[in-house]
mmCIF file of C-alpha atoms in Angstrom:
data_model
loop_
_atom_site.group_PDB
_atom_site.id
_atom_site.type_symbol
_atom_site.label_atom_id
_atom_site.label_comp_id
_atom_site.label_asym_id
_atom_site.label_seq_id
_atom_site.Cartn_x
_atom_site.Cartn_y
_atom_site.Cartn_z
ATOM 1 C CA MET A 106 0.000 0.000 0.000
ATOM 2 C CA THR A 107 1.396 3.414 -0.948
ATOM 3 C CA THR A 108 1.640 6.314 1.472
ATOM 4 C CA GLY A 109 -1.265 8.076 -0.222
ATOM 5 C CA GLN A 110 -3.432 4.971 -0.006
ATOM 6 C CA ALA A 111 -2.638 4.511 3.664
ATOM 7 C CA GLU A 112 -3.497 8.114 4.438
ATOM 8 C CA ARG A 113 -6.747 7.889 2.499
ATOM 9 C CA ALA A 114 -7.691 4.678 4.269
ATOM 10 C CA ALA A 115 -7.099 6.342 7.617
ATOM 11 C CA LEU A 116 -9.054 9.436 6.697
ATOM 12 C CA PHE A 117 -11.966 8.180 4.670
ATOM 13 C CA SER A 118 -12.440 4.421 4.860
ATOM 14 C CA PRO A 119 -15.150 3.465 7.338
ATOM 15 C CA ALA A 120 -13.978 1.450 10.270
ATOM 16 C CA ALA A 121 -15.099 -2.128 10.498
ATOM 17 C CA GLY A 122 -18.838 -1.639 10.258
ATOM 18 C CA THR A 123 -21.885 -3.749 9.866
ATOM 19 C CA GLY A 124 -22.479 -5.860 6.799
ATOM 20 C CA ARG A 125 -25.372 -3.559 5.920
ATOM 21 C CA THR A 126 -23.053 -0.547 5.961
ATOM 22 C CA ARG A 127 -20.517 -2.261 3.717
ATOM 23 C CA LEU A 128 -23.286 -3.369 1.355
ATOM 24 C CA ALA A 129 -24.579 0.187 1.138
ATOM 25 C CA ALA A 130 -21.087 1.461 0.311
ATOM 26 C CA LEU A 131 -20.657 -1.190 -2.390
ATOM 27 C CA ALA A 132 -24.035 -0.326 -3.887
ATOM 28 C CA ARG A 133 -23.047 3.342 -4.117
ATOM 29 C CA ARG A 134 -19.666 2.613 -5.698
ATOM 30 C CA HIS A 135 -20.626 -0.137 -8.136
ATOM 31 C CA GLY A 136 -24.354 0.314 -8.722
ATOM 32 C CA ALA A 137 -23.842 2.083 -12.071
ATOM 33 C CA ALA A 138 -21.651 -0.741 -13.388
ATOM 34 C CA LEU A 139 -24.283 -3.327 -12.441
ATOM 35 C CA VAL A 140 -27.070 -1.346 -14.117
ATOM 36 C CA LEU A 141 -24.840 -0.892 -17.187
ATOM 37 C CA VAL A 142 -24.411 -4.667 -17.523
ATOM 38 C CA LEU A 143 -28.171 -5.190 -17.224
ATOM 39 C CA VAL A 144 -28.952 -2.491 -19.790
ATOM 40 C CA VAL A 145 -26.407 -3.903 -22.260
ATOM 41 C CA LEU A 146 -27.900 -7.387 -21.871
ATOM 42 C CA LEU A 147 -31.397 -5.981 -22.387
ATOM 43 C CA GLY A 148 -30.286 -4.092 -25.490
ATOM 44 C CA SER A 149 -28.549 -7.154 -26.901
ATOM 45 C CA LEU A 150 -31.621 -9.319 -26.442
ATOM 46 C CA THR A 151 -34.016 -6.689 -27.782
ATOM 47 C CA PHE A 152 -32.153 -5.272 -30.786
ATOM 48 C CA GLY A 153 -29.589 -7.951 -31.539
ATOM 49 C CA SER A 154 -26.859 -7.112 -34.036
ATOM 50 C CA SER A 155 -28.176 -3.608 -34.702
ATOM 51 C CA PHE A 156 -27.072 -2.804 -31.150
ATOM 52 C CA THR A 157 -24.097 -5.137 -30.727
ATOM 53 C CA GLY A 158 -22.714 -4.670 -34.244
ATOM 54 C CA PRO A 159 -19.146 -3.297 -34.496
ATOM 55 C CA GLY A 160 -20.278 -0.110 -36.218
ATOM 56 C CA ASN A 161 -22.772 0.769 -33.509
ATOM 57 C CA LEU A 162 -20.360 -0.080 -30.706
ATOM 58 C CA ARG A 163 -17.695 2.123 -32.321
ATOM 59 C CA ALA A 164 -20.216 4.977 -32.522
ATOM 60 C CA ILE A 165 -21.075 4.585 -28.825
ATOM 61 C CA ALA A 166 -17.392 4.516 -27.873
ATOM 62 C CA LEU A 167 -16.578 7.626 -29.927
ATOM 63 C CA ASP A 168 -19.477 9.607 -28.475
ATOM 64 C CA ALA A 169 -18.635 8.428 -24.962
ATOM 65 C CA SER A 170 -14.962 9.373 -25.317
ATOM 66 C CA TYR A 171 -15.714 13.096 -25.499
ATOM 67 C CA LEU A 172 -18.043 12.946 -22.508
ATOM 68 C CA LEU A 173 -15.499 10.855 -20.597
ATOM 69 C CA LEU A 174 -12.886 13.599 -20.919
ATOM 70 C CA VAL A 175 -15.299 16.221 -19.599
ATOM 71 C CA ALA A 176 -16.628 13.945 -16.854
ATOM 72 C CA THR A 177 -13.104 13.043 -15.715
ATOM 73 C CA GLY A 178 -12.365 16.681 -14.997
ATOM 74 C CA MET A 179 -15.806 17.086 -13.434
ATOM 75 C CA THR A 180 -15.072 14.173 -11.092
ATOM 76 C CA PHE A 181 -12.069 15.997 -9.653
ATOM 77 C CA VAL A 182 -14.137 19.157 -9.214
ATOM 78 C CA ILE A 183 -17.060 17.428 -7.499
ATOM 79 C CA LEU A 184 -14.773 15.351 -5.288
ATOM 80 C CA SER A 185 -13.190 18.590 -4.101
ATOM 81 C CA GLY A 186 -16.617 19.937 -3.139
ATOM 82 C CA GLY A 187 -17.263 22.124 -6.176
ATOM 83 C CA ILE A 188 -19.216 22.172 -9.420
ATOM 84 C CA ASP A 189 -18.295 23.367 -12.915
ATOM 85 C CA LEU A 190 -21.138 24.576 -15.103
ATOM 86 C CA SER A 191 -18.815 26.100 -17.700
ATOM 87 C CA VAL A 192 -17.436 22.935 -19.320
ATOM 88 C CA GLY A 193 -20.030 22.737 -22.122
ATOM 89 C CA SER A 194 -19.327 26.293 -23.237
ATOM 90 C CA VAL A 195 -15.573 25.801 -22.791
ATOM 91 C CA LEU A 196 -15.812 22.751 -25.051
ATOM 92 C CA ALA A 197 -17.594 24.816 -27.720
ATOM 93 C CA LEU A 198 -15.090 27.665 -27.441
ATOM 94 C CA SER A 199 -12.233 25.203 -27.734
ATOM 95 C CA GLY A 200 -13.687 23.713 -30.910
ATOM 96 C CA VAL A 201 -14.108 27.134 -32.504
ATOM 97 C CA LEU A 202 -10.587 28.222 -31.504
ATOM 98 C CA ALA A 203 -9.130 24.928 -32.757
ATOM 99 C CA ALA A 204 -10.694 25.499 -36.168
ATOM 100 C CA TYR A 205 -9.653 29.167 -36.120
ATOM 101 C CA GLY A 206 -6.110 28.323 -35.045
ATOM 102 C CA SER A 207 -5.713 25.647 -37.710
ATOM 103 C CA ARG A 208 -4.492 28.405 -40.063
ATOM 104 C CA TRP A 209 -1.226 28.149 -38.108
ATOM 105 C CA GLY A 210 -1.074 24.387 -38.387
ATOM 106 C CA THR A 211 -1.700 21.641 -35.860
ATOM 107 C CA ALA A 212 0.283 23.445 -33.165
ATOM 108 C CA GLY A 213 -1.953 26.502 -33.404
ATOM 109 C CA ALA A 214 -5.101 24.380 -33.522
ATOM 110 C CA VAL A 215 -4.124 22.649 -30.280
ATOM 111 C CA LEU A 216 -2.214 25.227 -28.258
ATOM 112 C CA LEU A 217 -4.541 28.200 -28.813
ATOM 113 C CA PRO A 218 -7.718 26.562 -27.458
ATOM 114 C CA LEU A 219 -5.943 24.776 -24.605
ATOM 115 C CA ALA A 220 -4.235 28.004 -23.504
ATOM 116 C CA VAL A 221 -7.536 29.908 -23.476
ATOM 117 C CA CYS A 222 -9.370 27.061 -21.719
ATOM 118 C CA GLY A 223 -6.610 26.755 -19.134
ATOM 119 C CA LEU A 224 -6.890 30.487 -18.459
ATOM 120 C CA ILE A 225 -10.656 30.176 -17.958
ATOM 121 C CA GLY A 226 -10.078 27.327 -15.514
ATOM 122 C CA LEU A 227 -7.483 29.405 -13.675
ATOM 123 C CA VAL A 228 -9.947 32.283 -13.292
ATOM 124 C CA ASN A 229 -12.586 29.864 -12.000
ATOM 125 C CA GLY A 230 -10.133 28.400 -9.518
ATOM 126 C CA LEU A 231 -8.857 31.711 -8.232
ATOM 127 C CA LEU A 232 -12.339 33.141 -7.709
ATOM 128 C CA ILE A 233 -13.565 29.963 -6.013
ATOM 129 C CA GLY A 234 -10.439 28.900 -4.141
ATOM 130 C CA TRP A 235 -8.929 32.210 -3.073
ATOM 131 C CA ALA A 236 -11.802 34.711 -3.300
ATOM 132 C CA ARG A 237 -14.163 32.046 -1.856
ATOM 133 C CA LEU A 238 -17.010 32.838 -4.239
ATOM 134 C CA ALA A 239 -19.735 30.256 -4.821
ATOM 135 C CA PRO A 240 -18.756 27.730 -7.540
ATOM 136 C CA PHE A 241 -22.266 27.813 -9.002
ATOM 137 C CA VAL A 242 -22.152 31.576 -9.566
ATOM 138 C CA VAL A 243 -18.568 31.716 -10.829
ATOM 139 C CA THR A 244 -18.894 28.867 -13.322
ATOM 140 C CA LEU A 245 -22.288 30.109 -14.488
ATOM 141 C CA ALA A 246 -20.596 33.414 -15.313
ATOM 142 C CA THR A 247 -17.795 31.698 -17.226
ATOM 143 C CA LEU A 248 -20.389 29.545 -18.997
ATOM 144 C CA LEU A 249 -21.902 32.728 -20.415
ATOM 145 C CA PHE A 250 -18.481 34.257 -21.104
ATOM 146 C CA ALA A 251 -17.109 31.227 -22.975
ATOM 147 C CA ARG A 252 -20.248 30.741 -25.045
ATOM 148 C CA GLY A 253 -20.345 34.440 -25.893
ATOM 149 C CA LEU A 254 -16.687 34.412 -26.894
ATOM 150 C CA ALA A 255 -17.291 31.375 -29.103
ATOM 151 C CA PHE A 256 -20.055 33.238 -30.935
ATOM 152 C CA ALA A 257 -17.927 36.385 -31.158
ATOM 153 C CA VAL A 258 -15.005 34.528 -32.751
ATOM 154 C CA SER A 259 -17.370 32.866 -35.218
ATOM 155 C CA GLN A 260 -19.134 36.171 -35.994
ATOM 156 C CA GLU A 261 -22.393 35.216 -34.306
ATOM 157 C CA GLY A 262 -22.162 31.730 -35.781
ATOM 158 C CA ASN A 263 -22.127 33.006 -39.360
ATOM 159 C CA GLN A 264 -18.475 32.087 -39.907
ATOM 160 C CA VAL A 265 -17.734 28.371 -39.724
ATOM 161 C CA TYR A 266 -13.996 27.771 -39.703
ATOM 162 C CA ILE A 267 -12.895 24.621 -41.510
ATOM 163 C CA ILE A 268 -9.858 22.577 -40.521
ATOM 164 C CA PRO A 269 -7.901 21.492 -43.620
ATOM 165 C CA ALA A 270 -8.297 17.794 -44.387
ATOM 166 C CA ASP A 271 -4.540 17.346 -44.808
ATOM 167 C CA LEU A 272 -3.747 18.748 -41.354
ATOM 168 C CA ALA A 273 -2.238 16.245 -38.911
ATOM 169 C CA LEU A 274 -4.901 17.124 -36.346
ATOM 170 C CA THR A 275 -7.708 16.205 -38.753
ATOM 171 C CA ARG A 276 -6.093 12.896 -39.589
ATOM 172 C CA ILE A 277 -5.694 12.127 -35.878
ATOM 173 C CA GLY A 278 -9.321 12.999 -35.118
ATOM 174 C CA GLN A 279 -10.629 10.802 -37.931
ATOM 175 C CA ALA A 280 -8.146 7.930 -37.679
ATOM 176 C CA SER A 281 -8.629 4.568 -36.003
ATOM 177 C CA VAL A 282 -6.362 1.838 -34.683
ATOM 178 C CA LEU A 283 -7.634 -1.743 -34.982
ATOM 179 C CA GLY A 284 -11.115 -0.359 -35.504
ATOM 180 C CA VAL A 285 -10.989 1.902 -32.444
ATOM 181 C CA GLY A 286 -11.095 5.654 -33.033
ATOM 182 C CA VAL A 287 -7.979 7.555 -31.985
ATOM 183 C CA PRO A 288 -10.097 9.993 -29.871
ATOM 184 C CA VAL A 289 -11.281 6.957 -27.895
ATOM 185 C CA LEU A 290 -7.692 5.872 -27.274
ATOM 186 C CA ILE A 291 -6.710 9.396 -26.229
ATOM 187 C CA ALA A 292 -9.658 9.608 -23.834
ATOM 188 C CA LEU A 293 -8.768 6.239 -22.294
ATOM 189 C CA ALA A 294 -5.120 7.272 -21.895
ATOM 190 C CA VAL A 295 -6.142 10.508 -20.172
ATOM 191 C CA PHE A 296 -8.611 8.608 -17.998
ATOM 192 C CA ALA A 297 -5.919 6.116 -16.956
ATOM 193 C CA ALA A 298 -3.476 8.915 -16.129
ATOM 194 C CA ALA A 299 -6.170 10.704 -14.107
ATOM 195 C CA GLY A 300 -6.849 7.471 -12.233
ATOM 196 C CA VAL A 301 -3.199 7.206 -11.248
ATOM 197 C CA VAL A 302 -3.169 10.833 -10.101
ATOM 198 C CA LEU A 303 -6.360 10.456 -8.078
ATOM 199 C CA ASN A 304 -5.576 7.109 -6.469
ATOM 200 C CA ARG A 305 -1.795 6.977 -6.285
ATOM 201 C CA THR A 306 -0.602 10.492 -5.480
ATOM 202 C CA ARG A 307 -0.725 12.859 -2.544
ATOM 203 C CA PHE A 308 -2.608 15.360 -4.713
ATOM 204 C CA GLY A 309 -5.403 12.825 -5.186
ATOM 205 C CA LEU A 310 -5.677 12.349 -1.423
ATOM 206 C CA ARG A 311 -5.884 16.100 -0.991
ATOM 207 C CA VAL A 312 -8.686 16.339 -3.559
ATOM 208 C CA PHE A 313 -10.746 13.944 -1.437
ATOM 209 C CA ALA A 314 -9.829 15.861 1.719
ATOM 210 C CA ALA A 315 -10.855 19.200 0.226
ATOM 211 C CA GLY A 316 -14.356 17.851 -0.370
ATOM 212 C CA ASN A 317 -14.971 16.794 3.214
ATOM 213 C CA GLY A 318 -16.884 19.340 5.304
ATOM 214 C CA ASP A 319 -16.376 22.126 2.754
ATOM 215 C CA GLY A 320 -12.632 21.719 3.262
ATOM 216 C CA HIS A 321 -12.652 23.018 6.843
ATOM 217 C CA ALA A 322 -11.152 19.813 8.253
ATOM 218 C CA ALA A 323 -8.511 19.792 5.530
ATOM 219 C CA GLU A 324 -7.580 23.400 6.286
ATOM 220 C CA LEU A 325 -7.239 22.562 9.971
ATOM 221 C CA MET A 326 -4.869 19.768 8.927
ATOM 222 C CA GLY A 327 -2.782 22.354 7.086
ATOM 223 C CA LEU A 328 -3.695 21.311 3.543
ATOM 224 C CA PRO A 329 -3.657 24.061 0.863
ATOM 225 C CA VAL A 330 -7.350 23.765 -0.023
ATOM 226 C CA ALA A 331 -7.424 26.943 -2.137
ATOM 227 C CA ARG A 332 -4.477 25.753 -4.221
ATOM 228 C CA ILE A 333 -6.110 22.343 -4.684
ATOM 229 C CA ARG A 334 -9.318 23.904 -5.956
ATOM 230 C CA VAL A 335 -7.423 26.109 -8.393
ATOM 231 C CA ARG A 336 -5.756 23.022 -9.831
ATOM 232 C CA VAL A 337 -8.938 20.974 -10.204
ATOM 233 C CA TYR A 338 -10.728 23.781 -12.036
ATOM 234 C CA VAL A 339 -7.779 24.250 -14.379
ATOM 235 C CA LEU A 340 -7.803 20.493 -14.992
ATOM 236 C CA SER A 341 -11.546 20.501 -15.660
ATOM 237 C CA SER A 342 -11.286 23.296 -18.224
ATOM 238 C CA LEU A 343 -8.264 21.734 -19.927
ATOM 239 C CA LEU A 344 -10.018 18.378 -20.333
ATOM 240 C CA ALA A 345 -13.149 20.083 -21.657
ATOM 241 C CA GLY A 346 -10.873 21.977 -24.026
ATOM 242 C CA LEU A 347 -9.209 18.761 -25.156
ATOM 243 C CA ALA A 348 -12.634 17.262 -25.861
ATOM 244 C CA GLY A 349 -13.478 20.310 -27.954
ATOM 245 C CA VAL A 350 -10.246 20.005 -29.932
ATOM 246 C CA LEU A 351 -10.905 16.318 -30.651
ATOM 247 C CA ILE A 352 -14.492 16.965 -31.736
ATOM 248 C CA ALA A 353 -13.295 19.747 -34.040
ATOM 249 C CA ALA A 354 -10.640 17.405 -35.441
ATOM 250 C CA GLN A 355 -13.193 14.659 -36.034
ATOM 251 C CA THR A 356 -15.717 16.978 -37.744
ATOM 252 C CA ALA A 357 -13.044 19.208 -39.358
ATOM 253 C CA SER A 358 -14.880 22.320 -38.139
ATOM 254 C CA GLY A 359 -15.781 24.331 -35.052
ATOM 255 C CA LEU A 360 -19.344 25.319 -34.142
ATOM 256 C CA PRO A 361 -20.260 27.694 -31.285
ATOM 257 C CA THR A 362 -23.423 25.696 -30.548
ATOM 258 C CA LEU A 363 -21.388 22.602 -29.765
ATOM 259 C CA GLY A 364 -21.588 21.174 -26.250
ATOM 260 C CA GLU A 365 -24.925 22.647 -25.215
ATOM 261 C CA GLY A 366 -26.061 20.765 -22.125
ATOM 262 C CA ARG A 367 -22.797 18.807 -21.950
ATOM 263 C CA GLU A 368 -22.078 20.206 -18.482
ATOM 264 C CA LEU A 369 -25.312 18.701 -17.150
ATOM 265 C CA GLU A 370 -24.585 15.410 -18.894
ATOM 266 C CA ALA A 371 -21.130 15.293 -17.299
ATOM 267 C CA ILE A 372 -22.524 16.042 -13.837
ATOM 268 C CA ALA A 373 -25.158 13.337 -14.324
ATOM 269 C CA ALA A 374 -22.518 10.787 -15.352
ATOM 270 C CA VAL A 375 -20.358 11.587 -12.316
ATOM 271 C CA VAL A 376 -23.247 11.415 -9.856
ATOM 272 C CA ILE A 377 -24.752 8.293 -11.443
ATOM 273 C CA GLY A 378 -21.294 6.755 -11.052
ATOM 274 C CA GLY A 379 -21.536 7.129 -7.288
ATOM 275 C CA THR A 380 -19.631 10.354 -6.589
ATOM 276 C CA LEU A 381 -21.393 12.384 -3.932
ATOM 277 C CA LEU A 382 -22.433 15.888 -4.967
ATOM 278 C CA THR A 383 -21.292 17.071 -1.540
ATOM 279 C CA GLY A 384 -17.766 15.906 -2.370
ATOM 280 C CA GLY A 385 -15.219 13.760 -0.596
ATOM 281 C CA ALA A 386 -16.384 10.347 -1.856
ATOM 282 C CA GLY A 387 -16.455 8.769 -5.296
ATOM 283 C CA SER A 388 -14.294 7.211 -7.991
ATOM 284 C CA LEU A 389 -13.274 7.589 -11.609
ATOM 285 C CA GLY A 390 -14.299 3.992 -12.256
ATOM 286 C CA GLY A 391 -17.832 4.924 -11.303
ATOM 287 C CA THR A 392 -17.664 7.920 -13.618
ATOM 288 C CA LEU A 393 -16.674 5.669 -16.524
ATOM 289 C CA ALA A 394 -19.654 3.413 -15.771
ATOM 290 C CA GLY A 395 -21.925 6.465 -15.581
ATOM 291 C CA VAL A 396 -20.697 7.787 -18.945
ATOM 292 C CA LEU A 397 -21.197 4.439 -20.658
ATOM 293 C CA LEU A 398 -24.601 3.972 -19.052
ATOM 294 C CA LEU A 399 -25.861 7.324 -20.339
ATOM 295 C CA LYS A 400 -24.510 6.730 -23.845
ATOM 296 C CA VAL A 401 -25.874 3.182 -24.061
ATOM 297 C CA ILE A 402 -29.313 4.355 -22.950
ATOM 298 C CA GLN A 403 -29.235 7.169 -25.507
ATOM 299 C CA ASN A 404 -28.262 4.688 -28.194
ATOM 300 C CA LEU A 405 -31.063 2.320 -27.222
ATOM 301 C CA ILE A 406 -33.558 5.182 -27.460
ATOM 302 C CA ASN A 407 -32.247 5.874 -30.962
ATOM 303 C CA GLN A 408 -32.619 2.165 -31.752
ATOM 304 C CA VAL A 409 -36.332 2.375 -30.978
ATOM 305 C CA GLY A 410 -36.695 4.937 -33.754
ATOM 306 C CA THR A 411 -40.159 6.128 -32.789
ATOM 307 C CA LEU A 412 -38.902 8.150 -29.807
ATOM 308 C CA SER A 413 -37.477 11.647 -30.193
ATOM 309 C CA SER A 414 -34.078 12.681 -28.864
ATOM 310 C CA ALA A 415 -35.881 14.600 -26.120
ATOM 311 C CA TYR A 416 -36.491 11.282 -24.391
ATOM 312 C CA GLN A 417 -32.742 10.991 -23.876
ATOM 313 C CA GLN A 418 -32.890 14.012 -21.594
ATOM 314 C CA VAL A 419 -35.990 12.672 -19.862
ATOM 315 C CA VAL A 420 -34.251 9.365 -19.129
ATOM 316 C CA SER A 421 -31.017 11.056 -18.028
ATOM 317 C CA GLY A 422 -32.901 13.363 -15.678
ATOM 318 C CA THR A 423 -34.908 10.491 -14.237
ATOM 319 C CA PHE A 424 -31.755 8.469 -13.648
ATOM 320 C CA LEU A 425 -30.091 11.412 -11.917
ATOM 321 C CA VAL A 426 -33.024 11.980 -9.552
ATOM 322 C CA LEU A 427 -33.186 8.283 -8.675
ATOM 323 C CA VAL A 428 -29.442 8.098 -8.042
ATOM 324 C CA VAL A 429 -29.445 11.167 -5.791
ATOM 325 C CA LEU A 430 -32.343 9.698 -3.814
ATOM 326 C CA VAL A 431 -30.496 6.401 -3.441
ATOM 327 C CA GLN A 432 -27.316 8.216 -2.399
ATOM 328 C CA ALA A 433 -29.224 10.131 0.273
ATOM 329 C CA ALA A 434 -30.763 6.907 1.579
ATOM 330 C CA LEU A 435 -27.383 5.151 1.664
ATOM 331 C CA ALA A 436 -25.787 8.104 3.438
ATOM 332 C CA ARG A 437 -28.477 8.034 6.128
ATOM 333 C CA ARG A 438 -27.980 4.303 6.554
ATOM 334 C CA ARG A 439 -24.220 4.706 6.979
ATOM 335 C CA ARG A 440 -24.773 7.297 9.718
ATOM 336 C CA GLN A 441 -27.098 5.000 11.647
#
């Protein structure tokens, strides 16, 4: 066991409790994965090869990869006791800036949006961590700012910048390895690296600590809570920016309307995956299960054909409400 794991076990793992308590904790951590397996089995039996076919599975994986990047950053934010409503607009701004910056080659198409997104995350972190403003208000403001800037750069959406087909970035966004899209592989690599950071480093332990009791206990322990929150918001914006760059590379263009509602989808995936909205407890594995669950359900709704895309939002919202209710019930049971 590493030092970080030992510290986390001492701080956050419940002492030997009742079997009911341990069962409740397992249900919170792995419930999304279990439901995902059941939904996949149901879809396989109902729709057969139209659902389990390689083409459809590749489409699900590609769509999920972009959400996974955003939700990975959101997991860090929520674990630290915050929320980030700006990621959908940051994703759109990143896509527009990637297409705009492609006139300077792949370097411009990647560095320009990531620099701007990182700066937005830094502003979020400073206002929330050091100025102690409410995360909801700060990130709502940057949501409006980023979306407005995306429309301004694209001349109110009238100018659609196109990424040249021969650019390395375009080839990366549209390429595949052994049938798996390169954006999927990038998202998985980032997810794996984030998992190591969260579970194997002192910074990961501190992220969990910052989310306990609004960070008061962590501050009393001498942890730099403000600095931690700055870092998680920068990370969240950078990952949303990376998702925007990859989407722009895959579509060879940047649209300011991209990513609308993606922040709510990311929050839903994180919470469905078992991370508490109050912070301090959760996992990236649960987030991955939550992302896949949402995307599989959306795909199954599309398989029906007679249901509109609005039902995707209805189902996602229903799932989120049910999960929050279950989390509240499990939390009460653990306190008993």
